CSV table of N, CA and C in Angstrom, one decimal:
chain,number,residue,atom,x,y,z
A,70,MET,N,-59.1,117.0,-178.3
A,70,MET,CA,-60.1,115.9,-177.8
A,70,MET,C,-59.7,114.7,-178.2
A,71,ASP,N,-59.2,114.5,-179.4
A,71,ASP,CA,-58.9,113.2,-180.1
A,71,ASP,C,-57.3,112.8,-179.7
A,72,GLY,N,-56.7,113.5,-178.9
A,72,GLY,CA,-55.3,113.2,-178.6
A,72,GLY,C,-54.2,113.5,-179.5
A,73,ASN,N,-54.7,114.3,-180.5
A,73,ASN,CA,-53.8,114.7,-181.6
A,73,ASN,C,-53.5,116.3,-181.4
A,74,SER,N,-52.5,116.6,-180.7
A,74,SER,CA,-52.2,118.1,-180.5
A,74,SER,C,-51.9,118.9,-181.8
A,75,SER,N,-52.5,119.9,-181.9
A,75,SER,CA,-52.2,120.7,-183.1
A,75,SER,C,-51.0,121.5,-182.9
A,76,ASP,N,-50.4,121.8,-181.7
A,76,ASP,CA,-49.2,122.3,-181.4
A,76,ASP,C,-48.1,121.4,-181.2
A,77,ALA,N,-47.1,121.4,-182.2
A,77,ALA,CA,-46.0,120.4,-182.2
A,77,ALA,C,-45.1,120.4,-180.9
A,78,GLN,N,-45.3,121.5,-180.1
A,78,GLN,CA,-44.4,121.3,-178.9
A,78,GLN,C,-45.2,120.5,-177.8
A,79,TYR,N,-46.3,120.1,-178.0
A,79,TYR,CA,-47.0,119.2,-177.2
A,79,TYR,C,-47.2,117.9,-177.8
A,80,PRO,N,-47.1,116.8,-177.1
A,80,PRO,CA,-47.1,115.5,-177.6
A,80,PRO,C,-48.5,115.0,-178.1
A,81,LYS,N,-48.5,114.2,-179.1
A,81,LYS,CA,-49.8,113.5,-179.4
A,81,LYS,C,-49.9,112.3,-178.4
A,82,LEU,N,-51.2,112.2,-177.7
A,82,LEU,CA,-51.4,111.3,-176.9
A,82,LEU,C,-52.2,110.0,-177.4
A,83,ALA,N,-52.9,110.5,-178.7
A,83,ALA,CA,-53.6,109.4,-179.3
A,83,ALA,C,-52.7,108.2,-179.6
A,84,GLY,N,-53.3,107.0,-179.2
A,84,GLY,CA,-52.6,105.7,-179.4
A,84,GLY,C,-51.5,105.3,-178.4
A,85,GLN,N,-51.3,106.2,-177.4
A,85,GLN,CA,-50.4,106.0,-176.4
A,85,GLN,C,-51.0,105.0,-175.4
A,86,SER,N,-50.2,104.1,-174.8
A,86,SER,CA,-50.8,103.0,-174.0
A,86,SER,C,-51.3,103.6,-172.7
A,87,GLU,N,-52.3,103.1,-172.2
A,87,GLU,CA,-52.8,103.5,-170.9
A,87,GLU,C,-51.8,103.4,-169.7
A,88,GLN,N,-51.1,102.3,-169.8
A,88,GLN,CA,-50.1,102.1,-168.8
A,88,GLN,C,-49.0,103.3,-168.8
A,89,TYR,N,-48.6,103.7,-170.0
A,89,TYR,CA,-47.6,104.8,-170.2
A,89,TYR,C,-48.2,106.1,-169.7
A,90,ILE,N,-49.4,106.5,-170.1
A,90,ILE,CA,-50.1,107.7,-169.7
A,90,ILE,C,-50.3,107.7,-168.2
A,91,VAL,N,-50.6,106.6,-167.7
A,91,VAL,CA,-50.8,106.5,-166.0
A,91,VAL,C,-49.4,106.8,-165.4
A,92,HIS,N,-48.4,106.2,-165.9
A,92,HIS,CA,-47.0,106.3,-165.3
A,92,HIS,C,-46.6,107.8,-165.4
A,93,GLN,N,-46.8,108.4,-166.5
A,93,GLN,CA,-46.4,109.7,-166.7
A,93,GLN,C,-47.2,110.7,-165.8
A,94,LEU,N,-48.5,110.5,-165.8
A,94,LEU,CA,-49.4,111.4,-165.0
A,94,LEU,C,-49.0,111.2,-163.4
A,95,THR,N,-48.6,110.1,-163.0
A,95,THR,CA,-48.3,109.8,-161.7
A,95,THR,C,-46.9,110.4,-161.5
A,96,SER,N,-46.0,110.4,-162.4
A,96,SER,CA,-44.6,111.2,-162.3
A,96,SER,C,-44.9,112.7,-162.2
A,97,PHE,N,-45.8,113.3,-163.0
A,97,PHE,CA,-46.0,114.7,-162.9
A,97,PHE,C,-46.6,115.0,-161.5
A,98,LYS,N,-47.6,114.2,-161.0
A,98,LYS,CA,-48.3,114.4,-159.7
A,98,LYS,C,-47.2,114.4,-158.6
A,99,ALA,N,-46.4,113.5,-158.7
A,99,ALA,CA,-45.4,113.3,-157.6
A,99,ALA,C,-44.2,114.3,-157.8
A,100,GLY,N,-44.2,115.1,-158.9
A,100,GLY,CA,-43.1,116.0,-159.1
A,100,GLY,C,-41.8,115.4,-159.6
A,101,LYS,N,-41.8,114.2,-159.9
A,101,LYS,CA,-40.7,113.5,-160.5
A,101,LYS,C,-40.4,113.9,-162.0
A,102,ARG,N,-41.4,114.2,-162.7
A,102,ARG,CA,-41.4,114.8,-164.0
A,102,ARG,C,-41.9,116.3,-164.0
A,103,GLN,N,-41.0,117.1,-164.5
A,103,GLN,CA,-41.4,118.6,-164.3
A,103,GLN,C,-41.9,119.2,-165.5
A,104,ASN,N,-43.1,119.9,-165.3
A,104,ASN,CA,-43.7,120.6,-166.3
A,104,ASN,C,-44.9,121.3,-165.7
A,105,PRO,N,-44.8,122.6,-165.6
A,105,PRO,CA,-45.7,123.3,-164.7
A,105,PRO,C,-47.2,123.1,-165.2
A,106,ILE,N,-47.4,123.0,-166.5
A,106,ILE,CA,-48.8,122.9,-167.0
A,106,ILE,C,-49.2,121.4,-166.6
A,107,MET,N,-48.4,120.4,-166.8
A,107,MET,CA,-49.0,119.1,-166.7
A,107,MET,C,-48.9,118.7,-165.2
A,108,MET,N,-48.1,119.4,-164.5
A,108,MET,CA,-48.1,119.1,-162.9
A,108,MET,C,-49.5,119.7,-162.4
A,109,GLY,N,-49.9,120.8,-162.8
A,109,GLY,CA,-51.2,121.3,-162.4
A,109,GLY,C,-52.3,120.5,-162.9
A,110,MET,N,-52.2,119.9,-164.1
A,110,MET,CA,-53.4,119.1,-164.5
A,110,MET,C,-53.4,117.8,-163.8
A,111,ALA,N,-52.2,117.2,-163.6
A,111,ALA,CA,-52.2,115.8,-162.8
A,111,ALA,C,-52.5,115.9,-161.3
A,112,ALA,N,-52.2,117.1,-160.6
A,112,ALA,CA,-52.4,117.1,-159.2
A,112,ALA,C,-53.8,116.7,-158.6
A,113,PRO,N,-54.9,117.2,-159.3
A,113,PRO,CA,-56.2,116.6,-158.7
A,113,PRO,C,-56.6,115.3,-159.1
A,114,LEU,N,-55.9,114.6,-160.0
A,114,LEU,CA,-56.4,113.4,-160.6
A,114,LEU,C,-56.3,112.3,-159.6
A,115,SER,N,-57.2,111.4,-159.4
A,115,SER,CA,-57.2,110.2,-158.6
A,115,SER,C,-56.4,109.1,-159.6
A,116,GLU,N,-56.1,108.0,-159.0
A,116,GLU,CA,-55.5,107.0,-159.7
A,116,GLU,C,-56.5,106.4,-160.9
A,117,GLN,N,-57.8,106.3,-160.4
A,117,GLN,CA,-58.8,105.9,-161.4
A,117,GLN,C,-58.9,107.0,-162.5
A,118,ASP,N,-58.9,108.2,-162.1
A,118,ASP,CA,-59.0,109.3,-163.3
A,118,ASP,C,-57.8,109.1,-164.2
A,119,MET,N,-56.7,108.8,-163.8
A,119,MET,CA,-55.5,108.6,-164.6
A,119,MET,C,-55.6,107.5,-165.6
A,120,HIS,N,-56.3,106.3,-165.0
A,120,HIS,CA,-56.5,105.1,-165.9
A,120,HIS,C,-57.6,105.5,-166.9
A,121,ASP,N,-58.6,106.2,-166.5
A,121,ASP,CA,-59.6,106.6,-167.4
A,121,ASP,C,-59.0,107.5,-168.5
A,122,VAL,N,-58.2,108.5,-168.2
A,122,VAL,CA,-57.6,109.4,-169.2
A,122,VAL,C,-56.7,108.5,-170.1
A,123,GLY,N,-56.0,107.7,-169.5
A,123,GLY,CA,-55.1,106.8,-170.3
A,123,GLY,C,-55.8,105.9,-171.2
A,124,ALA,N,-57.0,105.3,-170.7
A,124,ALA,CA,-57.7,104.3,-171.6
A,124,ALA,C,-58.4,105.2,-172.7
A,125,TYR,N,-58.9,106.4,-172.5
A,125,TYR,CA,-59.4,107.2,-173.5
A,125,TYR,C,-58.5,107.5,-174.7
A,126,PHE,N,-57.3,108.0,-174.3
A,126,PHE,CA,-56.3,108.3,-175.4
A,126,PHE,C,-55.8,107.1,-175.9
A,127,ALA,N,-55.7,105.9,-175.3
A,127,ALA,CA,-55.1,104.7,-175.8
A,127,ALA,C,-56.2,104.3,-177.0
A,128,SER,N,-57.4,104.6,-176.9
A,128,SER,CA,-58.5,104.2,-177.9
A,128,SER,C,-58.5,105.1,-179.1
A,129,LYS,N,-57.8,106.2,-179.1
A,129,LYS,CA,-57.7,107.1,-180.2
A,129,LYS,C,-56.5,106.9,-181.1
A,130,THR,N,-56.7,107.4,-182.4
A,130,THR,CA,-55.7,107.0,-183.5
A,130,THR,C,-54.9,108.2,-183.8
A,131,PRO,N,-53.6,108.1,-183.7
A,131,PRO,CA,-52.7,109.2,-184.0
A,131,PRO,C,-52.8,109.7,-185.5
A,132,LEU,N,-52.8,110.9,-185.8
A,132,LEU,CA,-52.8,111.4,-187.1
A,132,LEU,C,-51.5,111.2,-187.7
A,133,PRO,N,-51.2,110.7,-188.9
A,133,PRO,CA,-49.9,110.5,-189.4
A,133,PRO,C,-49.1,111.8,-189.7
A,134,GLY,N,-47.8,111.8,-189.5
A,134,GLY,CA,-46.9,112.9,-189.7
A,134,GLY,C,-46.1,112.6,-191.0
A,135,VAL,N,-45.3,113.6,-191.3
A,135,VAL,CA,-44.4,113.5,-192.4
A,135,VAL,C,-43.0,113.7,-192.1
A,136,ALA,N,-42.1,112.8,-192.6
A,136,ALA,CA,-40.6,113.1,-192.3
A,136,ALA,C,-40.1,113.9,-193.4
A,137,ASP,N,-39.0,114.5,-193.0
A,137,ASP,CA,-38.2,115.3,-194.0
A,137,ASP,C,-37.4,114.3,-194.8
A,138,GLN,N,-37.6,114.1,-196.1
A,138,GLN,CA,-36.9,113.2,-196.9
A,138,GLN,C,-35.3,113.2,-196.8
A,139,ALA,N,-34.8,114.4,-196.4
A,139,ALA,CA,-33.4,114.5,-196.4
A,139,ALA,C,-32.8,113.9,-195.1
A,140,LEU,N,-33.6,113.7,-194.2
A,140,LEU,CA,-33.3,113.1,-192.9
A,140,LEU,C,-33.7,111.6,-192.7
A,141,VAL,N,-34.4,111.1,-193.6
A,141,VAL,CA,-34.9,109.7,-193.4
A,141,VAL,C,-33.9,108.6,-193.4
A,142,GLU,N,-32.9,108.7,-194.3
A,142,GLU,CA,-31.9,107.6,-194.3
A,142,GLU,C,-31.3,107.5,-192.9
A,143,ARG,N,-30.7,108.6,-192.4
A,143,ARG,CA,-29.9,108.7,-191.1
A,143,ARG,C,-30.9,108.2,-189.9
A,144,GLY,N,-32.0,108.8,-189.9
A,144,GLY,CA,-33.1,108.4,-189.0
A,144,GLY,C,-33.5,107.0,-188.9
A,145,GLN,N,-33.7,106.5,-190.1
A,145,GLN,CA,-34.1,105.0,-190.2
A,145,GLN,C,-33.0,104.2,-189.8
A,146,ALA,N,-31.7,104.5,-190.1
A,146,ALA,CA,-30.6,103.7,-189.7
A,146,ALA,C,-30.6,103.6,-188.1
A,147,LEU,N,-30.8,104.7,-187.6
A,147,LEU,CA,-30.5,104.8,-186.0
A,147,LEU,C,-31.7,104.1,-185.5
A,148,PHE,N,-32.9,104.3,-186.0
A,148,PHE,CA,-34.2,103.7,-185.4
A,148,PHE,C,-34.1,102.1,-185.6
A,149,ARG,N,-33.7,101.8,-186.7
A,149,ARG,CA,-33.8,100.3,-187.0
A,149,ARG,C,-32.4,99.4,-186.6
A,150,GLN,N,-31.3,100.2,-186.6
A,150,GLN,CA,-30.0,99.5,-186.3
A,150,GLN,C,-29.3,99.9,-185.1
A,151,GLY,N,-29.6,101.3,-184.8
A,151,GLY,CA,-28.6,102.0,-183.8
A,151,GLY,C,-27.4,102.2,-184.3
A,152,ASP,N,-26.4,102.3,-183.3
A,152,ASP,CA,-25.0,102.6,-183.7
A,152,ASP,C,-24.2,101.9,-182.6
A,153,ALA,N,-23.8,100.6,-182.8
A,153,ALA,CA,-23.2,99.9,-181.7
A,153,ALA,C,-21.9,100.5,-181.4
A,154,ALA,N,-21.1,101.1,-182.3
A,154,ALA,CA,-19.8,101.7,-182.1
A,154,ALA,C,-19.9,102.8,-180.9
A,155,ARG,N,-21.0,103.5,-180.9
A,155,ARG,CA,-21.4,104.6,-180.0
A,155,ARG,C,-22.2,104.3,-178.9
A,156,GLY,N,-22.6,102.9,-178.8
A,156,GLY,CA,-23.4,102.5,-177.7
A,156,GLY,C,-24.9,103.0,-177.8
A,157,ILE,N,-25.3,103.1,-179.0
A,157,ILE,CA,-26.7,103.5,-179.2
A,157,ILE,C,-27.5,102.3,-179.8
A,158,PRO,N,-28.4,101.8,-178.9
A,158,PRO,CA,-29.2,100.7,-179.3
A,158,PRO,C,-30.2,101.1,-180.4
A,159,ALA,N,-30.8,100.1,-181.1
A,159,ALA,CA,-31.8,100.4,-182.2
A,159,ALA,C,-33.0,100.9,-181.3
A,160,CYS,N,-33.7,101.9,-181.8
A,160,CYS,CA,-34.9,102.5,-181.1
A,160,CYS,C,-36.0,101.2,-181.2
A,161,MET,N,-36.0,100.6,-182.3
A,161,MET,CA,-37.1,99.7,-182.5
A,161,MET,C,-37.0,98.4,-181.5
A,162,ALA,N,-35.9,98.3,-180.8
A,162,ALA,CA,-35.6,97.2,-179.9
A,162,ALA,C,-36.5,97.4,-178.6
A,163,CYS,N,-36.9,98.6,-178.3
A,163,CYS,CA,-37.8,98.8,-177.2
A,163,CYS,C,-39.2,99.4,-177.7
A,164,HIS,N,-39.1,100.3,-178.9
A,164,HIS,CA,-40.3,100.8,-179.2
A,164,HIS,C,-41.0,100.1,-180.4
A,165,SER,N,-40.6,99.1,-180.6
A,165,SER,CA,-41.2,98.3,-181.7
A,165,SER,C,-40.8,98.7,-183.2
A,166,ILE,N,-40.9,97.7,-184.1
A,166,ILE,CA,-40.4,97.9,-185.4
A,166,ILE,C,-41.2,99.1,-186.0
A,167,ASP,N,-42.5,99.2,-185.7
A,167,ASP,CA,-43.3,100.2,-186.3
A,167,ASP,C,-43.6,101.4,-185.4
A,168,GLY,N,-42.9,101.5,-184.3
A,168,GLY,CA,-42.9,102.6,-183.4
A,168,GLY,C,-44.1,102.6,-182.5
A,169,SER,N,-44.8,101.4,-182.5
A,169,SER,CA,-46.1,101.3,-181.6
A,169,SER,C,-45.8,101.1,-180.2
A,170,GLY,N,-44.5,101.0,-179.8
A,170,GLY,CA,-44.3,100.9,-178.3
A,170,GLY,C,-44.3,99.5,-177.8
A,171,ASN,N,-44.2,99.4,-176.4
A,171,ASN,CA,-44.2,98.2,-175.7
A,171,ASN,C,-45.0,98.4,-174.4
A,172,PRO,N,-46.4,98.4,-174.4
A,172,PRO,CA,-47.1,98.9,-173.2
A,172,PRO,C,-46.7,98.0,-172.0
A,173,GLY,N,-46.4,96.8,-172.0
A,173,GLY,CA,-45.9,95.9,-170.8
A,173,GLY,C,-44.8,96.5,-170.3
A,174,ALA,N,-43.9,97.0,-171.0
A,174,ALA,CA,-42.6,97.6,-170.4
A,174,ALA,C,-42.8,99.2,-170.2
A,175,ALA,N,-43.9,99.7,-170.5
A,175,ALA,CA,-44.2,101.1,-170.5
A,175,ALA,C,-43.2,101.9,-171.4
A,176,TYR,N,-42.9,101.4,-172.4
A,176,TYR,CA,-42.2,102.2,-173.6
A,176,TYR,C,-43.1,102.7,-174.5
A,177,PRO,N,-43.1,104.0,-174.7
A,177,PRO,CA,-44.1,104.8,-175.3
A,177,PRO,C,-44.2,104.5,-176.8
A,178,HIS,N,-45.4,104.8,-177.4
A,178,HIS,CA,-45.6,104.8,-178.7
A,178,HIS,C,-45.0,106.0,-179.2
A,179,LEU,N,-44.3,105.8,-180.4
A,179,LEU,CA,-43.5,106.9,-180.9
A,179,LEU,C,-44.0,107.4,-182.4
A,180,ALA,N,-44.6,106.3,-183.1
A,180,ALA,CA,-44.9,106.6,-184.6
A,180,ALA,C,-45.9,107.8,-184.6
A,181,SER,N,-45.6,108.6,-185.5
A,181,SER,CA,-46.3,109.8,-185.9
A,181,SER,C,-46.2,111.1,-184.9
A,182,GLN,N,-45.4,110.8,-183.8
A,182,GLN,CA,-45.2,111.9,-182.8
A,182,GLN,C,-44.6,113.1,-183.5
A,183,HIS,N,-45.0,114.2,-183.0
A,183,HIS,CA,-44.4,115.6,-183.5
A,183,HIS,C,-42.9,115.5,-183.5
A,184,ALA,N,-42.2,115.8,-184.6
A,184,ALA,CA,-40.7,115.8,-184.6
A,184,ALA,C,-40.2,116.8,-183.7
A,185,GLN,N,-40.9,118.0,-183.6
A,185,GLN,CA,-40.4,119.0,-182.6
A,185,GLN,C,-40.5,118.6,-181.2
A,186,TYR,N,-41.6,117.9,-180.8
A,186,TYR,CA,-41.6,117.4,-179.3
A,186,TYR,C,-40.5,116.2,-179.2
A,187,ILE,N,-40.2,115.4,-180.0
A,187,ILE,CA,-39.3,114.3,-180.0
A,187,ILE,C,-37.9,115.0,-179.9
A,188,GLN,N,-37.7,116.0,-180.7
A,188,GLN,CA,-36.4,116.8,-180.8
A,188,GLN,C,-36.2,117.4,-179.4
A,189,ALA,N,-37.1,118.1,-178.9
A,189,ALA,CA,-36.9,118.8,-177.6
A,189,ALA,C,-36.7,117.8,-176.5
A,190,THR,N,-37.4,116.7,-176.5
A,190,THR,CA,-37.3,115.7,-175.4
A,190,THR,C,-36.0,115.0,-175.5
A,191,LEU,N,-35.5,114.6,-176.7
A,191,LEU,CA,-34.2,114.0,-176.8
A,191,LEU,C,-33.1,115.0,-176.4
A,192,LYS,N,-33.2,116.2,-176.8
A,192,LYS,CA,-32.2,117.2,-176.5
A,192,LYS,C,-32.2,117.5,-174.9
A,193,ALA,N,-33.4,117.5,-174.4
A,193,ALA,CA,-33.4,117.6,-172.8
A,193,ALA,C,-32.8,116.4,-172.2
A,194,TRP,N,-32.9,115.2,-172.5
A,194,TRP,CA,-32.3,114.1,-172.1
A,194,TRP,C,-30.8,114.1,-172.3
A,195,HIS,N,-30.4,114.5,-173.5
A,195,HIS,CA,-28.9,114.7,-173.9
A,195,HIS,C,-28.3,115.7,-172.9
A,196,ASP,N,-29.0,116.8,-172.5
A,196,ASP,CA,-28.4,117.7,-171.7
A,196,ASP,C,-28.5,117.4,-170.2
A,197,GLY,N,-29.2,116.1,-169.9
A,197,GLY,CA,-29.1,115.9,-168.4
A,197,GLY,C,-30.6,115.7,-167.7
A,198,THR,N,-31.6,116.1,-168.4
A,198,THR,CA,-32.9,116.0,-167.8
A,198,THR,C,-33.3,114.6,-167.7
A,199,SER,N,-34.0,114.1,-166.7
A,199,SER,CA,-34.5,112.8,-166.6
A,199,SER,C,-35.9,112.9,-165.9
A,200,TRP,N,-36.7,111.9,-166.2
A,200,TRP,CA,-38.2,112.0,-165.8
A,200,TRP,C,-38.4,111.2,-164.6
A,201,GLY,N,-37.4,111.1,-163.5
A,201,GLY,CA,-37.7,110.3,-162.4
A,201,GLY,C,-36.4,109.7,-161.8
A,202,ASP,N,-36.3,108.9,-160.9
A,202,ASP,CA,-35.1,108.4,-160.3
A,202,ASP,C,-35.1,106.9,-160.3
A,203,ASP,N,-36.1,106.3,-160.9
A,203,ASP,CA,-36.1,104.8,-161.1
A,203,ASP,C,-35.2,104.4,-162.2
A,204,ALA,N,-34.9,103.2,-162.3
A,204,ALA,CA,-34.0,102.6,-163.3
A,204,ALA,C,-34.6,103.0,-164.8
A,205,ARG,N,-35.8,102.8,-165.0
A,205,ARG,CA,-36.4,103.0,-166.3
A,205,ARG,C,-36.1,104.4,-166.8
A,206,ALA,N,-36.3,105.4,-165.7
A,206,ALA,CA,-36.2,106.7,-166.1
A,206,ALA,C,-34.7,107.1,-166.6
A,207,GLN,N,-33.9,106.3,-166.3
A,207,GLN,CA,-32.4,106.7,-166.7
A,207,GLN,C,-32.0,106.0,-168.1
A,208,ILE,N,-32.9,105.2,-168.6
A,208,ILE,CA,-32.4,104.6,-170.0
A,208,ILE,C,-32.4,105.6,-171.0
A,209,MET,N,-33.4,106.5,-171.2
A,209,MET,CA,-33.3,107.4,-172.4
A,209,MET,C,-32.2,108.4,-172.2
A,210,PRO,N,-32.1,109.1,-170.9
A,210,PRO,CA,-31.0,110.0,-170.9
A,210,PRO,C,-29.6,109.4,-171.2
A,211,THR,N,-29.4,108.2,-170.8
A,211,THR,CA,-28.1,107.6,-171.1
A,211,THR,C,-28.0,107.4,-172.5
A,212,ILE,N,-29.0,107.1,-173.4
A,212,ILE,CA,-28.8,106.8,-174.7
A,212,ILE,C,-28.7,108.1,-175.5
A,213,ALA,N,-29.5,109.1,-175.1
A,213,ALA,CA,-29.5,110.4,-175.7
A,213,ALA,C,-28.2,111.2,-175.5
A,214,LYS,N,-27.5,110.9,-174.5
A,214,LYS,CA,-26.1,111.5,-174.3
A,214,LYS,C,-25.2,111.2,-175.5
A,215,GLN,N,-25.4,110.1,-176.1
A,215,GLN,CA,-24.6,109.5,-177.2
A,215,GLN,C,-25.0,110.0,-178.6
A,216,LEU,N,-26.1,110.7,-178.6
A,216,LEU,CA,-26.7,111.3,-179.9
A,216,LEU,C,-26.1,112.7,-180.2
A,217,SER,N,-25.8,112.9,-181.4
A,217,SER,CA,-25.3,114.2,-181.8
A,217,SER,C,-26.7,115.1,-182.1
A,218,ALA,N,-26.6,116.4,-182.3
A,218,ALA,CA,-27.7,117.2,-182.7
A,218,ALA,C,-28.3,116.8,-184.1
A,219,ASP,N,-27.4,116.3,-185.0
A,219,ASP,CA,-27.7,115.8,-186.3
A,219,ASP,C,-28.6,114.5,-186.2
A,220,ASP,N,-28.0,113.7,-185.2
A,220,ASP,CA,-28.8,112.4,-184.9
A,220,ASP,C,-30.2,112.7,-184.4
A,221,ILE,N,-30.3,113.6,-183.5
A,221,ILE,CA,-31.6,113.9,-182.7
A,221,ILE,C,-32.5,114.3,-183.9
A,222,ALA,N,-32.1,115.2,-184.7
A,222,ALA,CA,-32.9,115.9,-185.7
A,222,ALA,C,-33.4,114.7,-186.7
A,223,ALA,N,-32.5,113.9,-187.1
A,223,ALA,CA,-32.9,112.8,-188.0
A,223,ALA,C,-33.9,111.8,-187.3
A,224,LEU,N,-33.5,111.5,-186.2
A,224,LEU,CA,-34.5,110.5,-185.4
A,224,LEU,C,-35.8,111.2,-185.2
A,225,ALA,N,-35.9,112.4,-184.8
A,225,ALA,CA,-37.3,113.0,-184.6
A,225,ALA,C,-38.1,113.2,-185.8
A,226,SER,N,-37.3,113.5,-186.9
A,226,SER,CA,-38.0,113.5,-188.3
A,226,SER,C,-38.6,112.1,-188.6
A,227,TYR,N,-37.7,111.2,-188.5
A,227,TYR,CA,-38.0,109.8,-189.0
A,227,TYR,C,-39.3,109.4,-188.2
A,228,VAL,N,-39.2,109.5,-187.0
A,228,VAL,CA,-40.4,109.1,-186.0
A,228,VAL,C,-41.7,109.7,-186.3
A,229,GLU,N,-41.6,111.0,-186.7
A,229,GLU,CA,-42.8,111.7,-187.1
A,229,GLU,C,-43.4,111.0,-188.5
A,230,GLY,N,-42.6,110.6,-189.3
A,230,GLY,CA,-43.1,110.0,-190.6
A,230,GLY,C,-43.4,108.5,-190.4
A,231,LEU,N,-43.0,107.9,-189.3
A,231,LEU,CA,-43.3,106.5,-189.0
A,231,LEU,C,-44.7,106.3,-188.7
A,232,HIS,N,-45.4,105.4,-189.4
A,232,HIS,CA,-46.8,105.1,-189.2
A,232,HIS,C,-46.9,103.6,-188.7
A,233,SER,N,-47.5,103.4,-187.6
A,233,SER,CA,-47.9,102.1,-187.0
A,233,SER,C,-48.9,101.3,-188.1
A,234,ALA,N,-48.6,100.1,-188.2
A,234,ALA,CA,-49.5,99.2,-189.0
A,234,ALA,C,-50.9,99.4,-188.5
A,235,GLY,N,-51.1,99.3,-187.4
A,235,GLY,CA,-52.5,99.2,-186.6
A,235,GLY,C,-53.2,100.6,-186.8
A,236,ASN,N,-52.6,101.7,-187.2
A,236,ASN,CA,-53.0,103.0,-187.3
A,236,ASN,C,-53.4,103.4,-188.8
A,237,GLN,N,-53.4,102.5,-189.7
A,237,GLN,CA,-53.6,102.8,-191.1
A,237,GLN,C,-55.0,102.8,-191.4
A,238,PRO,N,-55.4,103.7,-192.2
A,238,PRO,CA,-56.9,103.6,-192.6
A,238,PRO,C,-57.3,102.4,-193.3
A,239,ALA,N,-58.6,101.9,-193.1
A,239,ALA,CA,-59.0,100.8,-193.7
A,239,ALA,C,-59.2,101.0,-195.3
A,240,ALA,N,-58.8,100.1,-195.9
A,240,ALA,CA,-58.9,100.2,-197.5
A,240,ALA,C,-60.3,100.2,-197.8
A,241,THR,N,-60.6,101.0,-198.8
A,241,THR,CA,-62.1,100.9,-199.3
A,241,THR,C,-62.1,100.1,-200.6
A,242,PRO,N,-63.2,99.2,-200.7
A,242,PRO,CA,-63.2,98.4,-201.9
A,242,PRO,C,-63.5,99.2,-203.2
């Protein structure tokens, strides 16, 4: 209900932008993004329903995750600097320095996302899956093809441990 999936194979939707959620639901409904569960859930939704669902989850706070300390250094380097020699841009260039995403460009919020979900998604993109046929849908598969399995594991873990500044609990006096 709060957008924080308890099963790491499914993404956390809490804190995701309304625009991103609407775009993904539209892609599921149109069959451009394949997932039998989500395609069935998106099929009956109207455009207004999609915006309502998106606005609801955008208003929720993702629960923080924890990174594997052994993977942080490599994951952080890729997230913050990329690897120009291999054609890998810094993740933060599109997804923000704190992983909060870029709603205007429909780049998703990544901070605190389950490492298992990120790893499976990056591997699928690496192996040739895409989420549509528009130019934006080709960005991540192109980048993911440059990542090794170790890169993917490090990035996924780092992202799970990344916490957006706006999602920190208020300090108590």
